[in-house]
PDB file of C-alpha atoms in Angstrom:
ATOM      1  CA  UNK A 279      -1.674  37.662  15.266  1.00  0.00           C
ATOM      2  CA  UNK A 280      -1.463  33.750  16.042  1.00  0.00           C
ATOM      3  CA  UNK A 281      -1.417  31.395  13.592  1.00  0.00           C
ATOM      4  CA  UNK A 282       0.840  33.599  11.137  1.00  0.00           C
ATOM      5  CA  UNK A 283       1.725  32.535   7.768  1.00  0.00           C
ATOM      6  CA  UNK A 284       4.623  34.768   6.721  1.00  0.00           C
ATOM      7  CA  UNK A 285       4.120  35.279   2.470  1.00  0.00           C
ATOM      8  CA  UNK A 286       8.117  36.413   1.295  1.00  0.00           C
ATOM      9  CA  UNK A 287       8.566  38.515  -1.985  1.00  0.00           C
ATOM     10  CA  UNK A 288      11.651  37.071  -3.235  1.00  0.00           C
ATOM     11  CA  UNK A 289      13.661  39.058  -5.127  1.00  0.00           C
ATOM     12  CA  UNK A 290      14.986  42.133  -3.696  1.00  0.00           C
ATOM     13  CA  UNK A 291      13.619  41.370  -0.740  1.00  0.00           C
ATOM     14  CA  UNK A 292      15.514  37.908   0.155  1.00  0.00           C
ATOM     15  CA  UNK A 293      17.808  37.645  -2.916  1.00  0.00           C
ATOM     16  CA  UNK A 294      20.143  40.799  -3.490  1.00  0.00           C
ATOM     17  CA  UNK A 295      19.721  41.171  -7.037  1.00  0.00           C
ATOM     18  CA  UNK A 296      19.381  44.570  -7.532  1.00  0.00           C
ATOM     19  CA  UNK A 297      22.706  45.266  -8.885  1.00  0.00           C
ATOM     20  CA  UNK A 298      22.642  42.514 -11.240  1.00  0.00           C
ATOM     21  CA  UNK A 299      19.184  43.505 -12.586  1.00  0.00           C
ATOM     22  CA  UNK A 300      20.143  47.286 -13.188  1.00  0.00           C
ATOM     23  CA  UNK A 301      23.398  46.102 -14.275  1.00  0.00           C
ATOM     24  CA  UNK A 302      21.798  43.530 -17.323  1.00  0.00           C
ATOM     25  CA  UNK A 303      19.154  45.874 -18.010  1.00  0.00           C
ATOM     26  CA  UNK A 304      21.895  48.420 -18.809  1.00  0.00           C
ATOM     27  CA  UNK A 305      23.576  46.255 -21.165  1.00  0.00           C
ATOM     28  CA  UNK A 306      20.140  45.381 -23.230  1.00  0.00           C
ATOM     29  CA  UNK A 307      19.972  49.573 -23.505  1.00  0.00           C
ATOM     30  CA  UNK A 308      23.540  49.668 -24.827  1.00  0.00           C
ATOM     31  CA  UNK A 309      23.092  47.019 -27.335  1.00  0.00           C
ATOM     32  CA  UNK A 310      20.265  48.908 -28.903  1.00  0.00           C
ATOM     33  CA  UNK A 311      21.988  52.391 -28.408  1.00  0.00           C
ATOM     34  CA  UNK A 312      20.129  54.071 -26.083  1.00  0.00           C
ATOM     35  CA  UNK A 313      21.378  55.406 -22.977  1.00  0.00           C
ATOM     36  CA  UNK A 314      21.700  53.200 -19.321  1.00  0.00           C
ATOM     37  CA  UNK A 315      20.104  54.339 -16.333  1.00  0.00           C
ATOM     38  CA  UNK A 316      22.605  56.375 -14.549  1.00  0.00           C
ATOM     39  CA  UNK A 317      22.791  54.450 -10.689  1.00  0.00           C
ATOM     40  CA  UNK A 318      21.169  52.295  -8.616  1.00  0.00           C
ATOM     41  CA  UNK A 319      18.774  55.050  -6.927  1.00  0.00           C
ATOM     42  CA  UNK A 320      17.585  55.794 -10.588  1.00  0.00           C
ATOM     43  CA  UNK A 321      16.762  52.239 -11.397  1.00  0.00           C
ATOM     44  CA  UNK A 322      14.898  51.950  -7.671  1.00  0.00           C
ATOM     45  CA  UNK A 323      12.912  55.051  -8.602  1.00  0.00           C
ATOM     46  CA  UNK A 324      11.774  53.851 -11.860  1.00  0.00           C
ATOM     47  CA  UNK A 325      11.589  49.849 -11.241  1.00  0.00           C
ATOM     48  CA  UNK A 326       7.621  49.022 -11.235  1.00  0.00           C
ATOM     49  CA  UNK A 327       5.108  46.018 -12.454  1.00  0.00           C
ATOM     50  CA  UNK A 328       3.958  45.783 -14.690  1.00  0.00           C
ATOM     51  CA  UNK A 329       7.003  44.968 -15.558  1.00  0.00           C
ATOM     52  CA  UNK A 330       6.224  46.317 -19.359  1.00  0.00           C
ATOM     53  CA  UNK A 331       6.014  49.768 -17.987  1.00  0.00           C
ATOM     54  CA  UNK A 332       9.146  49.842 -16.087  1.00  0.00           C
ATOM     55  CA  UNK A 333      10.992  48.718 -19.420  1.00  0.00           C
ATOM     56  CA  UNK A 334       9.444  51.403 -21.533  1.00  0.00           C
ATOM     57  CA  UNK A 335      10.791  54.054 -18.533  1.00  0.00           C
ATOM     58  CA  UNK A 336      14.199  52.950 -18.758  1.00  0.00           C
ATOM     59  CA  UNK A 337      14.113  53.689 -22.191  1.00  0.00           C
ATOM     60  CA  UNK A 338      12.347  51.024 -24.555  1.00  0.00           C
ATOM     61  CA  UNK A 339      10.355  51.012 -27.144  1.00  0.00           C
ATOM     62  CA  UNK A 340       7.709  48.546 -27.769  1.00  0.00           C
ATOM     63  CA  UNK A 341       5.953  49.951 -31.145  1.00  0.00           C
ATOM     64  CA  UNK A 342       9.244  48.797 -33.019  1.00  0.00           C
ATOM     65  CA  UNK A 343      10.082  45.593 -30.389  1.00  0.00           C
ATOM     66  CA  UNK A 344       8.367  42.876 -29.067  1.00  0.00           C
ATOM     67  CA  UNK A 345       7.991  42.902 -25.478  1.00  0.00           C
ATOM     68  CA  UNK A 346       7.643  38.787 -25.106  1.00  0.00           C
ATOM     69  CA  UNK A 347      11.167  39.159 -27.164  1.00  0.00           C
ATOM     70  CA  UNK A 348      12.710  41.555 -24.897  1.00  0.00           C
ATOM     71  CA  UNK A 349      11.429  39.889 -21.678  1.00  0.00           C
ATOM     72  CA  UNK A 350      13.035  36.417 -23.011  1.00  0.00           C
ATOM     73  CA  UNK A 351      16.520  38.329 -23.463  1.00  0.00           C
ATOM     74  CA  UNK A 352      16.453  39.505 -20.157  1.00  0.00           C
ATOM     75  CA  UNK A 353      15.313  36.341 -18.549  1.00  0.00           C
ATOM     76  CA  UNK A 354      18.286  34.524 -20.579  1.00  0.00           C
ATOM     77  CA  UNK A 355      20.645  37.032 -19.281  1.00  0.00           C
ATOM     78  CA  UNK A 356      19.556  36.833 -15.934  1.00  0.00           C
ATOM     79  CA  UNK A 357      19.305  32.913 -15.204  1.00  0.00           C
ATOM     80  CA  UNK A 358      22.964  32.931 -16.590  1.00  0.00           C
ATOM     81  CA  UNK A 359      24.459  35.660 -14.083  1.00  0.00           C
ATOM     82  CA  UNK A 360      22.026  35.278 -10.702  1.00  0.00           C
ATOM     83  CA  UNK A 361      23.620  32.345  -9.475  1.00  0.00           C
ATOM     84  CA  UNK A 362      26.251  34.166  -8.258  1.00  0.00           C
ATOM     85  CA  UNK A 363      23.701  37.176  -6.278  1.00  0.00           C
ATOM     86  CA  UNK A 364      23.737  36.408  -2.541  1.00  0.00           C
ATOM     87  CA  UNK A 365      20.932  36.636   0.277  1.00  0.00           C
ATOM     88  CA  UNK A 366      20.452  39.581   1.896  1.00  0.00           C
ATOM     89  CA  UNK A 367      22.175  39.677   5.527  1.00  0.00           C
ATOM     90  CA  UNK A 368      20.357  37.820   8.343  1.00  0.00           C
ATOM     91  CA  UNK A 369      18.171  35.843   5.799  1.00  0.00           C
ATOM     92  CA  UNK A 370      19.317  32.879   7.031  1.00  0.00           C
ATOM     93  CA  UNK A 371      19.437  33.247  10.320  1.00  0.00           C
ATOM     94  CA  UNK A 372      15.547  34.688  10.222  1.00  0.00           C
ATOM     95  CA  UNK A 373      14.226  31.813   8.163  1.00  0.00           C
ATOM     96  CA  UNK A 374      15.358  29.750  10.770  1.00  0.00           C
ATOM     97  CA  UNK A 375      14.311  31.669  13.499  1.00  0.00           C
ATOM     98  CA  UNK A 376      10.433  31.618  12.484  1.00  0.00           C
ATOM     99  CA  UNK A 377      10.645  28.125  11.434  1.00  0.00           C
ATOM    100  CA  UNK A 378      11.590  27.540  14.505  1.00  0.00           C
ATOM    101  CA  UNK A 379       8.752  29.155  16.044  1.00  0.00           C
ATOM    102  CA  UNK A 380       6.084  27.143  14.116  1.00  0.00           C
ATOM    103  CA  UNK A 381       5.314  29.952  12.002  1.00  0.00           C
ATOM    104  CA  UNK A 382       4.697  28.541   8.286  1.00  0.00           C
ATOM    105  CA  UNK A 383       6.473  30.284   5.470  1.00  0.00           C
ATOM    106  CA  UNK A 384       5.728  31.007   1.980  1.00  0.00           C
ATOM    107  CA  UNK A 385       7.684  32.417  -1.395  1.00  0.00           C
ATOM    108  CA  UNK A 386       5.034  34.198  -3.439  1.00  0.00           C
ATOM    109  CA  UNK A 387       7.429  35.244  -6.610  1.00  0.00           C
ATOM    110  CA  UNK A 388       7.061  37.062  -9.890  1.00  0.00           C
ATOM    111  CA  UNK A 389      10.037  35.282 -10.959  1.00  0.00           C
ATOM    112  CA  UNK A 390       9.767  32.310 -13.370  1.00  0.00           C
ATOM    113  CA  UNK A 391       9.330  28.928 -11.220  1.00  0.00           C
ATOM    114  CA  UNK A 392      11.896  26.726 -12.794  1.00  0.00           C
ATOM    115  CA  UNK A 393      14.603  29.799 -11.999  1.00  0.00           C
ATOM    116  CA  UNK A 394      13.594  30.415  -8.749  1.00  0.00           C
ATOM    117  CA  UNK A 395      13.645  26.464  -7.909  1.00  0.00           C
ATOM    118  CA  UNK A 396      17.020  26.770  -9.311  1.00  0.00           C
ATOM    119  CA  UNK A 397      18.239  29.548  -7.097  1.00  0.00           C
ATOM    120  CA  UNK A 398      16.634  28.130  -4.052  1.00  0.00           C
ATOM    121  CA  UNK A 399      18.079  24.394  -4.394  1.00  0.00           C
ATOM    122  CA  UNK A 400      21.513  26.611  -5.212  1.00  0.00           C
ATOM    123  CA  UNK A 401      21.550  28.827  -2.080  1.00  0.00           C
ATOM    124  CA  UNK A 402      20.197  25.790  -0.191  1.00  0.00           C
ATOM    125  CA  UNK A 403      16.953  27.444   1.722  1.00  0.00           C
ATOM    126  CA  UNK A 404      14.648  25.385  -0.046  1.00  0.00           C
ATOM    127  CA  UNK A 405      13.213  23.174   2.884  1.00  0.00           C
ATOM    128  CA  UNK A 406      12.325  26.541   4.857  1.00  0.00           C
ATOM    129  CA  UNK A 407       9.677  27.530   2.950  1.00  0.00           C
ATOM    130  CA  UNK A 408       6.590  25.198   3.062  1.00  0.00           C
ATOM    131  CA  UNK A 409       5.427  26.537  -0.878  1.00  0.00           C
ATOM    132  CA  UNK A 410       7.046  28.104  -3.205  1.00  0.00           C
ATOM    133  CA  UNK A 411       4.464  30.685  -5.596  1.00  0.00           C
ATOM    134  CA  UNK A 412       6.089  31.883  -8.553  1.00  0.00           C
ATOM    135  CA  UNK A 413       5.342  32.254 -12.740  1.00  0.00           C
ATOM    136  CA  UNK A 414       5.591  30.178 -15.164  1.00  0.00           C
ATOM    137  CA  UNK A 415       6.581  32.548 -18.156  1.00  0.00           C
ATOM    138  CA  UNK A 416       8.629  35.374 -17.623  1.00  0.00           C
ATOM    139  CA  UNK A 417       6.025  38.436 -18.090  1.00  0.00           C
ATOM    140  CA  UNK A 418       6.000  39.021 -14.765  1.00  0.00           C
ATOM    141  CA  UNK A 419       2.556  41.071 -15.180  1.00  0.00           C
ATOM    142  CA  UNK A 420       1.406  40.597 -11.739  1.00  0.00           C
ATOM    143  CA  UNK A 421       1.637  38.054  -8.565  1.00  0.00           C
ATOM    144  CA  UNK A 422      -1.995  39.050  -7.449  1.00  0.00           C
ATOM    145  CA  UNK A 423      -3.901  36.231  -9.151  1.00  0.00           C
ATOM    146  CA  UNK A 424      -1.328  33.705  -8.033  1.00  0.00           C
ATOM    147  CA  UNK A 425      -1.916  34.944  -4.849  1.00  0.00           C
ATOM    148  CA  UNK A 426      -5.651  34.813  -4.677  1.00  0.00           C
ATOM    149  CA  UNK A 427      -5.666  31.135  -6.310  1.00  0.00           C
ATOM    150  CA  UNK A 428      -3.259  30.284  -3.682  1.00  0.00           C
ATOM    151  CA  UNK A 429      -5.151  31.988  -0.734  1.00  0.00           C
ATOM    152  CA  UNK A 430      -8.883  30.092  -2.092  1.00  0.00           C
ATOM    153  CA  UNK A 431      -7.211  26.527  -2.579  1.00  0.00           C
ATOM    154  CA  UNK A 432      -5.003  26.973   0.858  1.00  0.00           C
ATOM    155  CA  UNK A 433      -8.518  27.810   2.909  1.00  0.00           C
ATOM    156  CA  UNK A 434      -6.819  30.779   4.359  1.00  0.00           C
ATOM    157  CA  UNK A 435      -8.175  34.154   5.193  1.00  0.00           C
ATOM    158  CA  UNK A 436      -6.342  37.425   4.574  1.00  0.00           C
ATOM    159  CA  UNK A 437      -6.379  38.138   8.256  1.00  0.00           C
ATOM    160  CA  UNK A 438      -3.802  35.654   9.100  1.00  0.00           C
ATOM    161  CA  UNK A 439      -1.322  36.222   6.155  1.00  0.00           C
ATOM    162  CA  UNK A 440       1.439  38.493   6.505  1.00  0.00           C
ATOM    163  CA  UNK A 441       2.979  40.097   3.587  1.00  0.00           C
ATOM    164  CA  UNK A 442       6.842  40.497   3.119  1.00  0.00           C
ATOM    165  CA  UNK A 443       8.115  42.874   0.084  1.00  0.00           C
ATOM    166  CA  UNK A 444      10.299  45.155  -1.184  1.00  0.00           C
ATOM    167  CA  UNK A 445       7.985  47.278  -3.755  1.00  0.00           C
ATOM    168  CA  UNK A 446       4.727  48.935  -4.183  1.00  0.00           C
ATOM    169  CA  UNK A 447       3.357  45.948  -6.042  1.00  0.00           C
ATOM    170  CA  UNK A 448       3.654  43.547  -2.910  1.00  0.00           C
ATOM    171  CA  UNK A 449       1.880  46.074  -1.200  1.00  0.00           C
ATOM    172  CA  UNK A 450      -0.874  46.187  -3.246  1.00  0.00           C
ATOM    173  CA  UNK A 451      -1.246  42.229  -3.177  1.00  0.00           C
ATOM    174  CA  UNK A 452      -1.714  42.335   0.308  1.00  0.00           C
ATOM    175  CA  UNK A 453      -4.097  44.916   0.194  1.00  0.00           C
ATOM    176  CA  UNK A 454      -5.864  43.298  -2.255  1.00  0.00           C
ATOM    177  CA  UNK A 455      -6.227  39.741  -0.262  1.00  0.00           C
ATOM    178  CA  UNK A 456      -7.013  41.874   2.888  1.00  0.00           C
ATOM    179  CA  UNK A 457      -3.283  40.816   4.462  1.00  0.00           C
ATOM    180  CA  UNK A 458      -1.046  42.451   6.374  1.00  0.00           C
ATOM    181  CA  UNK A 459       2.214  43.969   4.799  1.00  0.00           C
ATOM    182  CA  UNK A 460       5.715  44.724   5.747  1.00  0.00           C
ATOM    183  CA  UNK A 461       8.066  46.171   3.190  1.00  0.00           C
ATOM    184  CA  UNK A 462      11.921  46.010   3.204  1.00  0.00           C
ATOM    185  CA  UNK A 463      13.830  49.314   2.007  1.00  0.00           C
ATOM    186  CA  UNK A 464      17.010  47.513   0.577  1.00  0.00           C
ATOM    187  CA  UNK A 465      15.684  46.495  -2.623  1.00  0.00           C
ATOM    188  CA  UNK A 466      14.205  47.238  -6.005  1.00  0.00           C
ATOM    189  CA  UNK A 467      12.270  50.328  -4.625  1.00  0.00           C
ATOM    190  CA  UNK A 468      13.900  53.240  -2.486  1.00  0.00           C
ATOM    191  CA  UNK A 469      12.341  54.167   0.755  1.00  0.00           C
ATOM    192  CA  UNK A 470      10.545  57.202  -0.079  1.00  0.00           C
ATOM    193  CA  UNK A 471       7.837  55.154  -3.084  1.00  0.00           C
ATOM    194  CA  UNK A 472       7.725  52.817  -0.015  1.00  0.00           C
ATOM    195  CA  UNK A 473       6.768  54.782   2.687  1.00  0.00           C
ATOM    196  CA  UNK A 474       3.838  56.081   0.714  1.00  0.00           C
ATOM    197  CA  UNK A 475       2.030  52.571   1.351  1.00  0.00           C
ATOM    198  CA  UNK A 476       1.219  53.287   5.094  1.00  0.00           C
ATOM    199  CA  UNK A 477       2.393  50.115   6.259  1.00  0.00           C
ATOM    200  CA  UNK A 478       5.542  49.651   8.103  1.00  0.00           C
ATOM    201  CA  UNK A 479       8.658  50.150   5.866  1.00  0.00           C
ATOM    202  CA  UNK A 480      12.285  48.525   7.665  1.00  0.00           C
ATOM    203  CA  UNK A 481      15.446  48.304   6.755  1.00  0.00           C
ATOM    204  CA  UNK A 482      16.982  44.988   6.926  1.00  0.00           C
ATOM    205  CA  UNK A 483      15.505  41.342   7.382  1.00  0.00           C
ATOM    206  CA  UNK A 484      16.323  41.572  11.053  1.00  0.00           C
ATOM    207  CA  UNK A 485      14.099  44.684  11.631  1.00  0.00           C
ATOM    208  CA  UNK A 486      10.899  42.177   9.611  1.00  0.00           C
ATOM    209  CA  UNK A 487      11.479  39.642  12.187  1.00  0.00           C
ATOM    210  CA  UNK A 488      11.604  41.712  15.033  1.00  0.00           C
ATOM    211  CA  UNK A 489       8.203  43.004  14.218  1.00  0.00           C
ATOM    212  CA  UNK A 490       6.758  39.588  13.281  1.00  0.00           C
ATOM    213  CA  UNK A 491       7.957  38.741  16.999  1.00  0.00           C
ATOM    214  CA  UNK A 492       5.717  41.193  18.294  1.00  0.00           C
ATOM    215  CA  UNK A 493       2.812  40.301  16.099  1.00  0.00           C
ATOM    216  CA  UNK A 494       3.044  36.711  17.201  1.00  0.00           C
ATOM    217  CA  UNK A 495       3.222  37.818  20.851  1.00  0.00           C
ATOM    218  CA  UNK A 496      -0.239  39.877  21.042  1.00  0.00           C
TER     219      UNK A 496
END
């Protein structure tokens, strides 16, 4: 697979915000008296896009609340706390590696843009990436479209993007643009949803590049 462009999912797949994003969503429940989802493996078996439907699993109801209302809580809550979530282990280190190797890399986000610019010029990983995808509201209904706008206007075929995820929905994308995937079991979905895609399902970061490697080399 020469010629690789490497798409990355963001968060929960390069950004450890998992905790934080059970942790806020938990706190929105309280305030309105309903009960918080128990633990983390809870919240990974439940977390989903659209994101609308994940909210009305962990326990909201959106015949007596907005959703644009609720989504603009969370997003308030979140942009204050995630500057202090961390990459994942070996993010670094394999950002640098495939940059290294010529092989062009690309953020393709759900998040809000102006966040994500805000976390990336934070953490400092900005200049590895050569675009940066994300929203510009924070719905987060879906990263497909974004994708295929990006894929038409970038002359690239599906055959030579490579997909890097931690959920279903990144999965799909691919699928949908005719890319390869690769999805990371540390993040916003347990293992088990994951492994239901067919497409290899790793670990850690290190295990993604390690296969990428081998990809490169055929």
């Amino acid at each position: 697979m020469k010629d690789v462009t490497v798409v990355w999912d963001w968060n929960g797949t390069l950004l450890d915000d998992v905790a934080l994003n059970c942790a806020i969503m938990n706190r929105m429940l309280r305030r309105r008296g309903k009960p918080p989802i128990p633990s983390l493996e809870v919240y990974r078996q439940i977390f989903g896009f659209p994101i609308v439907g994940y909210y009305q699993r962990a326990g909201f109801d959106f015949a007596t609340e907005d959703y644009e209302t609720v989504a603009d809580e969370y997003m308030a809550l979140y942009r204050r706390d995630s500057m202090e979530c961390r990459l994942f282990p070996g993010v670094r280190e394999a950002l640098f590696k495939l940059r290294r190797r010529g092989v062009r890399q690309v953020i393709l986000s759900a998040s809000q843009q102006d966040c994500l610019m805000e976390q990336l010029s934070y953490l400092d990983i900005g200049a590895s990436f050569d675009e940066v995808l994300a929203l510009h509201h924070c719905l987060a209904h879906s990263k497909a479209e974004l994708a295929e706008e990006w894929m038409k206007a970038s002359h690239l075929s599906g055959d030579k993007l490579l997909f890097v995820g931690d959920t279903l929905h990144d999965f799909e994308v691919s699928k949908r643009l005719g890319a390869s995937c690769i999805l990371v079991a540390a993040g916003h979905q347990n293992k088990e949803r994951l492994l239901t895609c067919g497409c290899p399902v790793v670990d850690s970061i290190g295990d993604v590049v390690q296969l990428i490697e081998k990809m490169i080399a055929r």
